[in-house]
Amino acid sequence: YSEAADDCLSSIELNDSYDKARTLLVKIRDDEKKVLAEDKEAKRREAEDIIRQADEYKDSGNAFMKNKQFEEALDQYNLAIDTSADGPNSHIYYFNRAAAYRYLKQYSEAADDCLSSIELNDSYDKARTLLVKIRDDEKKVLAEDKEAKRREAEDIIRQADEYKDSGNAFMKNKQFEEALDQYNLAIDTSADGPNSYIYYFNRA
């Protein structure tokens, strides 16, 4: 159409009274408008189809979530996001995937998805609320890990001290080889703990 319109304009420029060129130019402009409208409608329908497909994946994920099938839900939310990463409902897909990640205790990924949801829709308060919960979960897990490590360290020291005490008992009975074995075990168990200097001294 662009070339056709250019030729009509050239024809009119050469002969301003040649009405056929003017009439044809009007028809070409109408054709151009029609094609643009058809293209716009086709793109609108394509966009709607993409959103519809993404929403179907989201709905499928929600059904899995209700059944506590979190891995399967995650797969569906991934498909929804892959289909429409920045569409009008994409903030919901990220939020839902964040919830699935949270149940799977993948807190870093969950937090990232909440931030993506907020970035897409700053007024989506559900994502902000979930993000706070995820941060609390992370703190709780860190505290639990710290406590578990503390208890593990205490158990190691306790076991090493038992070997040391056993070695001391053998020393009292002048069973030096047996005492040495126990001090070796104490050092093997805790070579650089708070009481390790005693194990080395006793073994000496």
PDB file of C-alpha atoms in Angstrom:
ATOM      1  CA  TYR A   1       0.000   0.000   0.000  1.00  0.00           C
ATOM      2  CA  SER A   2       2.816   2.427   0.729  1.00  0.00           C
ATOM      3  CA  GLU A   3       4.216   2.083  -2.784  1.00  0.00           C
ATOM      4  CA  ALA A   4       0.736   2.322  -4.306  1.00  0.00           C
ATOM      5  CA  ALA A   5       0.012   5.515  -2.387  1.00  0.00           C
ATOM      6  CA  ASP A   6       3.363   6.989  -3.449  1.00  0.00           C
ATOM      7  CA  ASP A   7       2.529   6.301  -7.106  1.00  0.00           C
ATOM      8  CA  CYS A   8      -0.867   7.942  -6.764  1.00  0.00           C
ATOM      9  CA  LEU A   9       0.794  11.021  -5.283  1.00  0.00           C
ATOM     10  CA  SER A  10       3.289  11.072  -8.128  1.00  0.00           C
ATOM     11  CA  SER A  11       0.430  10.820 -10.636  1.00  0.00           C
ATOM     12  CA  ILE A  12      -1.436  13.716  -8.982  1.00  0.00           C
ATOM     13  CA  GLU A  13       1.749  15.783  -8.856  1.00  0.00           C
ATOM     14  CA  LEU A  14       2.161  15.346 -12.633  1.00  0.00           C
ATOM     15  CA  ASN A  15      -1.507  15.987 -13.370  1.00  0.00           C
ATOM     16  CA  ASP A  16      -3.438  17.693 -10.595  1.00  0.00           C
ATOM     17  CA  SER A  17      -6.747  17.230 -12.427  1.00  0.00           C
ATOM     18  CA  TYR A  18      -6.424  13.445 -12.783  1.00  0.00           C
ATOM     19  CA  ASP A  19      -9.274  12.454 -10.420  1.00  0.00           C
ATOM     20  CA  LYS A  20      -8.799   8.712 -10.888  1.00  0.00           C
ATOM     21  CA  ALA A  21      -5.524   8.963  -8.984  1.00  0.00           C
ATOM     22  CA  ARG A  22      -7.242  10.853  -6.146  1.00  0.00           C
ATOM     23  CA  THR A  23     -10.057   8.280  -5.993  1.00  0.00           C
ATOM     24  CA  LEU A  24      -7.581   5.408  -5.963  1.00  0.00           C
ATOM     25  CA  LEU A  25      -5.536   7.110  -3.244  1.00  0.00           C
ATOM     26  CA  VAL A  26      -8.624   7.317  -1.007  1.00  0.00           C
ATOM     27  CA  LYS A  27      -9.265   3.592  -1.541  1.00  0.00           C
ATOM     28  CA  ILE A  28      -5.627   2.778  -0.738  1.00  0.00           C
ATOM     29  CA  ARG A  29      -5.805   4.819   2.494  1.00  0.00           C
ATOM     30  CA  ASP A  30      -8.995   2.952   3.431  1.00  0.00           C
ATOM     31  CA  ASP A  31      -7.275  -0.367   2.685  1.00  0.00           C
ATOM     32  CA  GLU A  32      -4.345   0.640   4.900  1.00  0.00           C
ATOM     33  CA  LYS A  33      -6.674   1.535   7.773  1.00  0.00           C
ATOM     34  CA  LYS A  34      -8.507  -1.760   7.374  1.00  0.00           C
ATOM     35  CA  VAL A  35      -5.281  -3.775   7.441  1.00  0.00           C
ATOM     36  CA  LEU A  36      -4.041  -1.881  10.513  1.00  0.00           C
ATOM     37  CA  ALA A  37      -7.330  -2.510  12.288  1.00  0.00           C
ATOM     38  CA  GLU A  38      -7.172  -6.219  11.392  1.00  0.00           C
ATOM     39  CA  ASP A  39      -3.586  -6.444  12.637  1.00  0.00           C
ATOM     40  CA  LYS A  40      -4.530  -4.693  15.858  1.00  0.00           C
ATOM     41  CA  GLU A  41      -7.458  -7.062  16.381  1.00  0.00           C
ATOM     42  CA  ALA A  42      -5.270 -10.098  15.631  1.00  0.00           C
ATOM     43  CA  LYS A  43      -2.687  -8.940  18.191  1.00  0.00           C
ATOM     44  CA  ARG A  44      -5.438  -8.295  20.748  1.00  0.00           C
ATOM     45  CA  ARG A  45      -6.796 -11.809  20.276  1.00  0.00           C
ATOM     46  CA  GLU A  46      -3.295 -13.277  20.453  1.00  0.00           C
ATOM     47  CA  ALA A  47      -2.651 -11.392  23.701  1.00  0.00           C
ATOM     48  CA  GLU A  48      -5.960 -12.628  25.113  1.00  0.00           C
ATOM     49  CA  ASP A  49      -5.084 -16.208  24.144  1.00  0.00           C
ATOM     50  CA  ILE A  50      -1.718 -15.913  25.891  1.00  0.00           C
ATOM     51  CA  ILE A  51      -3.344 -14.575  29.063  1.00  0.00           C
ATOM     52  CA  ARG A  52      -6.038 -17.261  28.898  1.00  0.00           C
ATOM     53  CA  GLN A  53      -3.406 -19.995  28.586  1.00  0.00           C
ATOM     54  CA  ALA A  54      -1.326 -18.552  31.422  1.00  0.00           C
ATOM     55  CA  ASP A  55      -4.418 -18.293  33.632  1.00  0.00           C
ATOM     56  CA  GLU A  56      -5.190 -21.944  32.931  1.00  0.00           C
ATOM     57  CA  TYR A  57      -1.720 -22.921  34.131  1.00  0.00           C
ATOM     58  CA  LYS A  58      -2.243 -20.726  37.207  1.00  0.00           C
ATOM     59  CA  ASP A  59      -5.611 -22.344  37.957  1.00  0.00           C
ATOM     60  CA  SER A  60      -4.061 -25.787  37.557  1.00  0.00           C
ATOM     61  CA  GLY A  61      -1.316 -24.779  39.977  1.00  0.00           C
ATOM     62  CA  ASN A  62      -3.901 -23.575  42.477  1.00  0.00           C
ATOM     63  CA  ALA A  63      -5.638 -26.955  42.332  1.00  0.00           C
ATOM     64  CA  PHE A  64      -2.337 -28.698  43.090  1.00  0.00           C
ATOM     65  CA  MET A  65      -1.719 -26.290  45.984  1.00  0.00           C
ATOM     66  CA  LYS A  66      -5.065 -27.210  47.528  1.00  0.00           C
ATOM     67  CA  ASN A  67      -3.966 -30.851  47.445  1.00  0.00           C
ATOM     68  CA  LYS A  68      -0.578 -29.923  48.956  1.00  0.00           C
ATOM     69  CA  GLN A  69       1.142 -31.070  45.763  1.00  0.00           C
ATOM     70  CA  PHE A  70       3.617 -28.227  45.883  1.00  0.00           C
ATOM     71  CA  GLU A  71       6.141 -29.498  43.328  1.00  0.00           C
ATOM     72  CA  GLU A  72       3.372 -29.998  40.773  1.00  0.00           C
ATOM     73  CA  ALA A  73       1.940 -26.566  41.586  1.00  0.00           C
ATOM     74  CA  LEU A  74       5.379 -25.048  41.081  1.00  0.00           C
ATOM     75  CA  ASP A  75       5.607 -26.604  37.616  1.00  0.00           C
ATOM     76  CA  GLN A  76       2.286 -25.049  36.618  1.00  0.00           C
ATOM     77  CA  TYR A  77       3.213 -21.603  37.923  1.00  0.00           C
ATOM     78  CA  ASN A  78       6.486 -21.870  36.004  1.00  0.00           C
ATOM     79  CA  LEU A  79       4.475 -22.507  32.846  1.00  0.00           C
ATOM     80  CA  ALA A  80       2.205 -19.556  33.591  1.00  0.00           C
ATOM     81  CA  ILE A  81       5.202 -17.251  33.987  1.00  0.00           C
ATOM     82  CA  ASP A  82       6.939 -18.667  30.913  1.00  0.00           C
ATOM     83  CA  THR A  83       3.751 -18.003  28.949  1.00  0.00           C
ATOM     84  CA  SER A  84       3.158 -14.490  30.277  1.00  0.00           C
ATOM     85  CA  ALA A  85       6.014 -13.054  32.331  1.00  0.00           C
ATOM     86  CA  ASP A  86       4.808  -9.442  32.298  1.00  0.00           C
ATOM     87  CA  GLY A  87       1.115  -9.577  31.458  1.00  0.00           C
ATOM     88  CA  PRO A  88      -1.779  -8.050  33.412  1.00  0.00           C
ATOM     89  CA  ASN A  89      -2.026 -11.085  35.725  1.00  0.00           C
ATOM     90  CA  SER A  90       1.661 -11.981  35.934  1.00  0.00           C
ATOM     91  CA  HIS A  91       2.042 -10.483  39.412  1.00  0.00           C
ATOM     92  CA  ILE A  92      -0.403 -13.157  40.603  1.00  0.00           C
ATOM     93  CA  TYR A  93       1.626 -15.939  38.975  1.00  0.00           C
ATOM     94  CA  TYR A  94       4.769 -14.771  40.766  1.00  0.00           C
ATOM     95  CA  PHE A  95       2.879 -14.455  44.054  1.00  0.00           C
ATOM     96  CA  ASN A  96       1.445 -17.959  43.732  1.00  0.00           C
ATOM     97  CA  ARG A  97       4.834 -19.411  42.831  1.00  0.00           C
ATOM     98  CA  ALA A  98       6.296 -17.644  45.876  1.00  0.00           C
ATOM     99  CA  ALA A  99       3.715 -19.418  48.036  1.00  0.00           C
ATOM    100  CA  ALA A 100       4.680 -22.772  46.523  1.00  0.00           C
ATOM    101  CA  TYR A 101       8.369 -22.065  47.103  1.00  0.00           C
ATOM    102  CA  ARG A 102       7.605 -21.154  50.711  1.00  0.00           C
ATOM    103  CA  TYR A 103       5.884 -24.470  51.364  1.00  0.00           C
ATOM    104  CA  LEU A 104       8.925 -26.185  49.842  1.00  0.00           C
ATOM    105  CA  LYS A 105      11.123 -24.148  52.239  1.00  0.00           C
ATOM    106  CA  GLN A 106      12.929 -22.486  49.332  1.00  0.00           C
ATOM    107  CA  TYR A 107      12.792 -19.111  50.993  1.00  0.00           C
ATOM    108  CA  SER A 108      15.264 -17.229  48.808  1.00  0.00           C
ATOM    109  CA  GLU A 109      13.332 -18.088  45.639  1.00  0.00           C
ATOM    110  CA  ALA A 110      10.052 -17.272  47.380  1.00  0.00           C
ATOM    111  CA  ALA A 111      11.317 -13.831  48.420  1.00  0.00           C
ATOM    112  CA  ASP A 112      12.572 -13.110  44.896  1.00  0.00           C
ATOM    113  CA  ASP A 113       9.150 -13.955  43.448  1.00  0.00           C
ATOM    114  CA  CYS A 114       7.407 -11.675  45.947  1.00  0.00           C
ATOM    115  CA  LEU A 115       9.692  -8.841  44.866  1.00  0.00           C
ATOM    116  CA  SER A 116       8.931  -9.600  41.200  1.00  0.00           C
ATOM    117  CA  SER A 117       5.217  -9.547  41.966  1.00  0.00           C
ATOM    118  CA  ILE A 118       5.527  -6.180  43.722  1.00  0.00           C
ATOM    119  CA  GLU A 119       7.606  -4.812  40.850  1.00  0.00           C
ATOM    120  CA  LEU A 120       4.853  -5.754  38.400  1.00  0.00           C
ATOM    121  CA  ASN A 121       2.057  -4.428  40.606  1.00  0.00           C
ATOM    122  CA  ASP A 122       3.162  -2.108  43.383  1.00  0.00           C
ATOM    123  CA  SER A 123      -0.314  -2.096  44.955  1.00  0.00           C
ATOM    124  CA  TYR A 124      -0.528  -5.890  45.306  1.00  0.00           C
ATOM    125  CA  ASP A 125      -0.440  -6.049  49.112  1.00  0.00           C
ATOM    126  CA  LYS A 126      -0.678  -9.841  49.245  1.00  0.00           C
ATOM    127  CA  ALA A 127       2.872 -10.067  47.936  1.00  0.00           C
ATOM    128  CA  ARG A 128       4.128  -7.649  50.581  1.00  0.00           C
ATOM    129  CA  THR A 129       2.395  -9.601  53.341  1.00  0.00           C
ATOM    130  CA  LEU A 130       3.810 -12.898  52.095  1.00  0.00           C
ATOM    131  CA  LEU A 131       7.286 -11.386  51.860  1.00  0.00           C
ATOM    132  CA  VAL A 132       7.149 -10.453  55.559  1.00  0.00           C
ATOM    133  CA  LYS A 133       6.141 -14.033  56.433  1.00  0.00           C
ATOM    134  CA  ILE A 134       8.964 -15.432  54.314  1.00  0.00           C
ATOM    135  CA  ARG A 135      11.507 -13.176  56.038  1.00  0.00           C
ATOM    136  CA  ASP A 136      10.186 -14.427  59.392  1.00  0.00           C
ATOM    137  CA  ASP A 137      10.512 -18.022  58.181  1.00  0.00           C
ATOM    138  CA  GLU A 138      14.112 -17.368  57.146  1.00  0.00           C
ATOM    139  CA  LYS A 139      14.943 -15.927  60.572  1.00  0.00           C
ATOM    140  CA  LYS A 140      13.325 -18.909  62.281  1.00  0.00           C
ATOM    141  CA  VAL A 141      15.267 -21.396  60.156  1.00  0.00           C
ATOM    142  CA  LEU A 142      18.534 -19.551  60.827  1.00  0.00           C
ATOM    143  CA  ALA A 143      17.828 -19.603  64.563  1.00  0.00           C
ATOM    144  CA  GLU A 144      17.010 -23.321  64.430  1.00  0.00           C
ATOM    145  CA  ASP A 145      20.186 -24.043  62.468  1.00  0.00           C
ATOM    146  CA  LYS A 146      22.226 -22.061  64.966  1.00  0.00           C
ATOM    147  CA  GLU A 147      20.676 -23.960  67.874  1.00  0.00           C
ATOM    148  CA  ALA A 148      21.241 -27.314  66.136  1.00  0.00           C
ATOM    149  CA  LYS A 149      24.918 -26.462  65.572  1.00  0.00           C
ATOM    150  CA  ARG A 150      25.266 -25.398  69.201  1.00  0.00           C
ATOM    151  CA  ARG A 151      23.814 -28.690  70.400  1.00  0.00           C
ATOM    152  CA  GLU A 152      25.994 -30.634  67.982  1.00  0.00           C
ATOM    153  CA  ALA A 153      29.086 -28.832  69.300  1.00  0.00           C
ATOM    154  CA  GLU A 154      28.029 -29.600  72.877  1.00  0.00           C
ATOM    155  CA  ASP A 155      27.577 -33.286  72.010  1.00  0.00           C
ATOM    156  CA  ILE A 156      31.049 -33.398  70.482  1.00  0.00           C
ATOM    157  CA  ILE A 157      32.624 -31.817  73.568  1.00  0.00           C
ATOM    158  CA  ARG A 158      30.646 -34.150  75.839  1.00  0.00           C
ATOM    159  CA  GLN A 159      31.828 -37.202  73.907  1.00  0.00           C
ATOM    160  CA  ALA A 160      35.448 -36.014  73.929  1.00  0.00           C
ATOM    161  CA  ASP A 161      35.281 -35.353  77.664  1.00  0.00           C
ATOM    162  CA  GLU A 162      33.988 -38.874  78.215  1.00  0.00           C
ATOM    163  CA  TYR A 163      37.030 -40.249  76.373  1.00  0.00           C
ATOM    164  CA  LYS A 164      39.263 -37.959  78.476  1.00  0.00           C
ATOM    165  CA  ASP A 165      37.633 -39.121  81.726  1.00  0.00           C
ATOM    166  CA  SER A 166      38.013 -42.718  80.635  1.00  0.00           C
ATOM    167  CA  GLY A 167      41.692 -42.063  79.921  1.00  0.00           C
ATOM    168  CA  ASN A 168      42.115 -40.516  83.360  1.00  0.00           C
ATOM    169  CA  ALA A 169      40.634 -43.630  84.952  1.00  0.00           C
ATOM    170  CA  PHE A 170      43.115 -45.813  83.075  1.00  0.00           C
ATOM    171  CA  MET A 171      45.957 -43.515  84.175  1.00  0.00           C
ATOM    172  CA  LYS A 172      45.014 -43.996  87.813  1.00  0.00           C
ATOM    173  CA  ASN A 173      45.316 -47.739  87.297  1.00  0.00           C
ATOM    174  CA  LYS A 174      48.649 -47.273  85.516  1.00  0.00           C
ATOM    175  CA  GLN A 175      47.085 -48.653  82.280  1.00  0.00           C
ATOM    176  CA  PHE A 176      49.000 -46.249  80.116  1.00  0.00           C
ATOM    177  CA  GLU A 177      48.375 -47.835  76.712  1.00  0.00           C
ATOM    178  CA  GLU A 178      44.637 -47.874  77.331  1.00  0.00           C
ATOM    179  CA  ALA A 179      44.760 -44.294  78.601  1.00  0.00           C
ATOM    180  CA  LEU A 180      46.640 -43.229  75.461  1.00  0.00           C
ATOM    181  CA  ASP A 181      43.938 -44.799  73.274  1.00  0.00           C
ATOM    182  CA  GLN A 182      41.249 -42.810  75.088  1.00  0.00           C
ATOM    183  CA  TYR A 183      43.127 -39.527  74.830  1.00  0.00           C
ATOM    184  CA  ASN A 184      43.637 -40.193  71.134  1.00  0.00           C
ATOM    185  CA  LEU A 185      39.897 -40.662  70.763  1.00  0.00           C
ATOM    186  CA  ALA A 186      39.252 -37.441  72.678  1.00  0.00           C
ATOM    187  CA  ILE A 187      41.580 -35.516  70.358  1.00  0.00           C
ATOM    188  CA  ASP A 188      40.143 -37.167  67.244  1.00  0.00           C
ATOM    189  CA  THR A 189      36.670 -36.155  68.409  1.00  0.00           C
ATOM    190  CA  SER A 190      37.564 -32.564  69.316  1.00  0.00           C
ATOM    191  CA  ALA A 191      41.022 -31.470  68.246  1.00  0.00           C
ATOM    192  CA  ASP A 192      40.452 -27.737  68.730  1.00  0.00           C
ATOM    193  CA  GLY A 193      37.551 -27.463  71.131  1.00  0.00           C
ATOM    194  CA  PRO A 194      37.417 -25.519  74.416  1.00  0.00           C
ATOM    195  CA  ASN A 195      38.841 -28.485  76.387  1.00  0.00           C
ATOM    196  CA  SER A 196      41.235 -29.843  73.769  1.00  0.00           C
ATOM    197  CA  TYR A 197      44.280 -28.379  75.494  1.00  0.00           C
ATOM    198  CA  ILE A 198      43.530 -30.756  78.398  1.00  0.00           C
ATOM    199  CA  TYR A 199      43.375 -33.777  76.071  1.00  0.00           C
ATOM    200  CA  TYR A 200      46.786 -32.925  74.631  1.00  0.00           C
ATOM    201  CA  PHE A 201      48.231 -32.312  78.098  1.00  0.00           C
ATOM    202  CA  ASN A 202      46.879 -35.602  79.414  1.00  0.00           C
ATOM    203  CA  ARG A 203      48.177 -37.477  76.394  1.00  0.00           C
ATOM    204  CA  ALA A 204      51.602 -35.914  76.906  1.00  0.00           C
TER     205      ALA A 204
END
